[in-house]
Coordinates of C-alpha atoms in Angstrom, one line a residue:
Chain A
Q1169 CA 18.7 0.8 -8.8
V1170 CA 19.1 0.9 -4.9
Q1171 CA 15.6 0.5 -3.4
L1172 CA 14.4 0.4 0.5
Q1173 CA 11.9 -1.3 2.0
E1174 CA 10.7 -1.3 5.9
S1175 CA 9.2 -3.9 7.9
G1176 CA 8.2 -4.5 11.2
P1177 CA 5.1 -4.7 13.5
G1178 CA 2.5 -2.0 13.0
L1179 CA 1.3 -1.8 16.6
V1180 CA 3.5 -1.4 19.8
K1181 CA 2.3 -1.4 23.4
P1182 CA 3.0 1.6 25.4
S1183 CA 6.4 1.5 27.4
G1184 CA 7.4 -1.2 24.6
T1185 CA 10.1 -1.2 22.3
L1186 CA 9.6 -0.3 18.4
S1187 CA 11.7 -2.2 16.1
L1188 CA 11.8 -1.8 12.5
T1189 CA 14.3 -3.3 9.6
C1190 CA 15.1 -1.7 6.5
A1191 CA 15.9 -4.0 3.5
V1192 CA 18.5 -2.5 1.0
S1193 CA 18.0 -4.3 -2.4
G1194 CA 19.7 -3.3 -5.7
G1195 CA 22.8 -2.2 -3.9
S1196 CA 25.3 -3.0 -1.0
I1197 CA 24.4 -1.5 2.3
S1198 CA 28.6 -1.4 2.2
S1199 CA 28.6 1.0 -0.2
T1200 CA 30.1 4.8 0.9
N1201 CA 26.6 6.0 2.1
W1202 CA 25.1 6.5 5.7
W1203 CA 21.8 5.1 6.2
S1204 CA 18.9 7.0 7.6
W1205 CA 15.6 7.0 9.8
V1206 CA 13.0 9.8 9.8
R1207 CA 9.3 9.7 11.0
Q1208 CA 6.4 11.5 10.8
P1209 CA 3.4 11.5 12.8
P1210 CA 0.1 11.7 11.4
G1211 CA -0.8 15.2 9.9
K1212 CA 2.6 16.7 11.2
G1213 CA 6.1 17.4 9.9
L1214 CA 9.4 15.1 9.3
E1215 CA 11.8 14.3 12.3
W1216 CA 15.2 12.9 11.7
I1217 CA 15.8 10.1 13.9
G1218 CA 19.3 9.1 13.1
E1219 CA 22.2 7.7 10.9
I1220 CA 24.4 4.9 10.6
Y1221 CA 27.5 4.0 8.3
H1222 CA 28.2 0.1 7.3
S1223 CA 31.1 0.5 10.1
G1224 CA 28.7 0.9 12.4
S1225 CA 29.3 4.9 13.3
T1226 CA 26.3 6.4 14.4
N1227 CA 24.3 9.8 14.9
Y1228 CA 21.3 10.4 16.6
N1229 CA 18.8 13.0 17.6
P1230 CA 19.3 13.9 20.9
S1231 CA 16.0 14.3 21.8
L1232 CA 15.6 10.6 21.1
K1233 CA 19.3 9.4 21.8
S1234 CA 18.6 7.9 25.2
R1235 CA 15.8 5.7 23.5
V1236 CA 17.1 4.9 20.0
T1237 CA 19.7 2.2 18.8
I1238 CA 20.4 2.1 15.0
S1239 CA 22.5 -1.2 14.0
V1240 CA 23.5 -2.8 10.6
D1241 CA 23.4 -5.9 9.8
K1242 CA 26.0 -6.1 6.6
S1243 CA 25.2 -10.3 6.0
K1244 CA 21.6 -9.2 5.4
N1245 CA 22.3 -6.0 3.7
Q1246 CA 19.8 -4.2 6.1
F1247 CA 19.8 -1.9 8.9
S1248 CA 17.5 -1.5 11.7
L1249 CA 16.0 0.8 14.4
K1250 CA 14.8 0.3 17.8
L1251 CA 13.1 2.9 20.1
S1252 CA 12.5 2.0 23.6
S1253 CA 9.9 2.8 26.2
V1254 CA 7.4 4.3 23.5
T1255 CA 4.5 6.4 24.2
A1256 CA 1.5 7.5 22.0
A1257 CA 3.6 10.3 20.9
D1258 CA 6.0 7.5 18.9
T1259 CA 2.9 7.1 16.8
A1260 CA 4.1 7.8 13.4
V1261 CA 5.3 6.8 9.8
Y1262 CA 8.5 5.6 10.1
Y1263 CA 10.6 5.8 7.0
C1264 CA 14.2 4.5 5.9
A1265 CA 16.1 6.8 3.8
R1266 CA 19.4 7.2 2.0
P1267 CA 21.4 10.5 2.2
T1268 CA 23.4 11.4 -0.9
V1269 CA 26.3 14.0 -0.1
T1270 CA 27.0 16.5 -3.1
H1271 CA 29.1 20.0 -2.7
G1272 CA 29.2 18.8 0.9
C1273 CA 25.4 19.0 1.5
W1274 CA 23.5 15.9 2.4
Y1275 CA 20.0 15.4 1.3
F1276 CA 17.7 12.5 1.3
D1277 CA 17.3 11.4 -2.2
L1278 CA 15.7 7.7 -1.9
W1279 CA 13.3 6.8 0.4
G1280 CA 11.5 3.7 1.4
R1281 CA 7.5 3.5 1.1
G1282 CA 7.1 4.1 5.1
T1283 CA 5.4 2.0 7.6
L1284 CA 3.1 3.5 10.1
V1285 CA 3.5 2.5 13.7
T1286 CA 0.6 2.8 16.1
V1287 CA 1.6 2.8 19.8
S1288 CA -1.5 1.5 21.6
S1289 CA -2.7 -0.8 24.2
Chain B
D51 CA 19.9 22.3 17.6
I52 CA 19.3 24.6 14.8
Q53 CA 15.4 25.6 14.3
M54 CA 14.4 25.8 10.7
T55 CA 10.9 28.3 10.4
Q56 CA 9.1 28.5 7.2
S57 CA 6.9 31.0 6.5
P58 CA 3.7 31.0 5.3
S59 CA 2.6 27.6 7.3
S60 CA 0.0 27.5 4.3
L61 CA -1.1 29.5 1.2
S62 CA -3.5 29.4 -1.3
A63 CA -2.9 30.0 -5.1
S64 CA -4.0 29.5 -8.6
V65 CA -2.4 27.6 -11.5
G66 CA -0.2 29.9 -13.2
D67 CA 0.6 31.9 -9.9
R68 CA 4.1 32.5 -8.6
V69 CA 4.9 31.4 -5.6
T70 CA 7.5 31.7 -2.9
I71 CA 8.2 30.1 0.3
T72 CA 10.6 31.2 2.9
C73 CA 12.9 29.3 5.0
R74 CA 14.8 30.6 8.2
A75 CA 17.5 29.1 10.1
S76 CA 18.3 30.1 13.5
Q77 CA 21.7 30.4 12.9
S78 CA 24.1 30.3 9.8
I79 CA 23.9 27.3 7.9
S80 CA 25.9 28.3 4.7
S81 CA 24.3 26.6 1.9
Y82 CA 23.5 23.4 3.4
L83 CA 19.7 23.8 2.8
N84 CA 17.5 21.2 1.0
W85 CA 13.7 21.7 -0.3
Y86 CA 11.6 18.5 -0.4
Q87 CA 8.0 18.3 -1.9
Q88 CA 5.3 15.8 -0.3
K89 CA 2.1 14.9 -1.7
P90 CA -0.8 13.1 0.8
G91 CA 0.1 9.6 1.3
K92 CA 3.4 9.6 -0.4
V93 CA 7.2 9.8 0.2
P94 CA 9.1 13.2 0.3
K95 CA 10.8 14.1 -3.0
V96 CA 13.7 16.5 -3.0
L97 CA 13.4 19.2 -5.3
I98 CA 16.6 21.4 -4.6
Y99 CA 19.7 20.6 -2.6
A100 CA 22.8 22.8 -1.4
A101 CA 20.2 25.6 -1.4
S102 CA 20.0 26.6 -5.0
S103 CA 20.8 23.1 -7.1
L104 CA 18.2 21.2 -9.1
Q105 CA 17.7 18.1 -8.5
S106 CA 17.8 15.7 -11.4
G107 CA 14.4 15.4 -13.0
V108 CA 12.8 18.4 -11.1
P109 CA 11.0 20.7 -13.4
S110 CA 12.8 24.0 -13.9
R111 CA 9.9 25.9 -12.8
F112 CA 11.1 25.0 -9.2
S113 CA 14.1 27.2 -8.1
G114 CA 16.2 27.8 -4.5
S115 CA 18.1 30.6 -3.3
G116 CA 19.5 32.0 -0.8
S117 CA 22.5 31.4 2.0
G118 CA 23.5 31.8 5.9
T119 CA 20.0 31.8 7.4
D120 CA 17.6 33.1 5.0
F121 CA 16.4 30.9 2.1
T122 CA 13.6 30.8 -0.6
L123 CA 11.9 28.1 -2.7
T124 CA 10.0 29.6 -5.8
I125 CA 7.7 28.0 -8.0
S126 CA 7.7 30.2 -10.9
S127 CA 4.2 28.9 -12.7
L128 CA 2.2 26.9 -10.3
Q129 CA 1.0 23.6 -11.8
P130 CA -2.1 21.3 -10.9
E131 CA 0.6 18.7 -9.9
D132 CA 2.4 21.2 -7.4
F133 CA -0.4 21.5 -4.8
A134 CA 1.5 19.8 -1.9
T135 CA 3.4 20.3 1.4
Y136 CA 6.8 21.6 1.1
Y137 CA 9.9 21.3 3.7
C138 CA 13.1 22.8 3.9
Q139 CA 16.0 20.9 5.7
Q140 CA 19.4 21.9 7.2
S141 CA 22.2 19.5 6.7
Y142 CA 24.9 22.0 8.2
S143 CA 24.7 19.8 11.8
I144 CA 23.5 16.9 13.5
P145 CA 20.6 16.8 14.3
R146 CA 19.3 17.1 10.8
T147 CA 16.1 19.6 11.2
F148 CA 13.0 19.9 8.9
G149 CA 11.0 23.0 8.7
Q150 CA 7.4 22.6 10.2
G151 CA 6.2 22.8 5.9
T152 CA 4.1 24.8 4.1
K153 CA 0.9 23.5 2.7
V154 CA 0.1 24.7 -0.8
E155 CA -3.5 24.9 -1.6
I156 CA -5.4 25.4 -4.3
K157 CA -7.5 28.5 -4.5

């Protein structure tokens, strides 16, 4: 079955760029799916960051759009997140997730285990 | 953005209780509403999608209802493993927004 695994630095300096990768195993990233990033600050709720299709089409959360880039690497079967100009408010567990569409409704039925990224000097 | 507001933010209940959590959208989202359960240190798990469809493998004590702006998640008989935080999420439009969560604690 398809599995997702996040990887990347756990510590990023303020004003730096957060970079994470999500490896897709057990299936092709070029399948008919979008691929998403969701984050959760410690002790707080979930925030959708954005999504990408294997063609490269993207949708971003307007609140983060000026700082976010999501890309896909089909040769490595993975997709990536870059978040620039980070502050302590970007400290969170970052999840990659795969939405499924049923009856026109998108829901996240597959998640990576999540990776904690701390923004600190 | 569509704002999702859950109530209550937390509740205390006993094993066997019937529990209802409400989610209200700031505008109509038809039936594009999902419910997730998250336990401490764990990944969110989808329980209900499209307002009332039970995800495969989820116990039948969980049910969802509603359309438009008002939705409910009901646990018919609370079990020890149900103590967790529950989130609603709309998929009607971008950005895909979540409610702030409802923490269900042991009474």
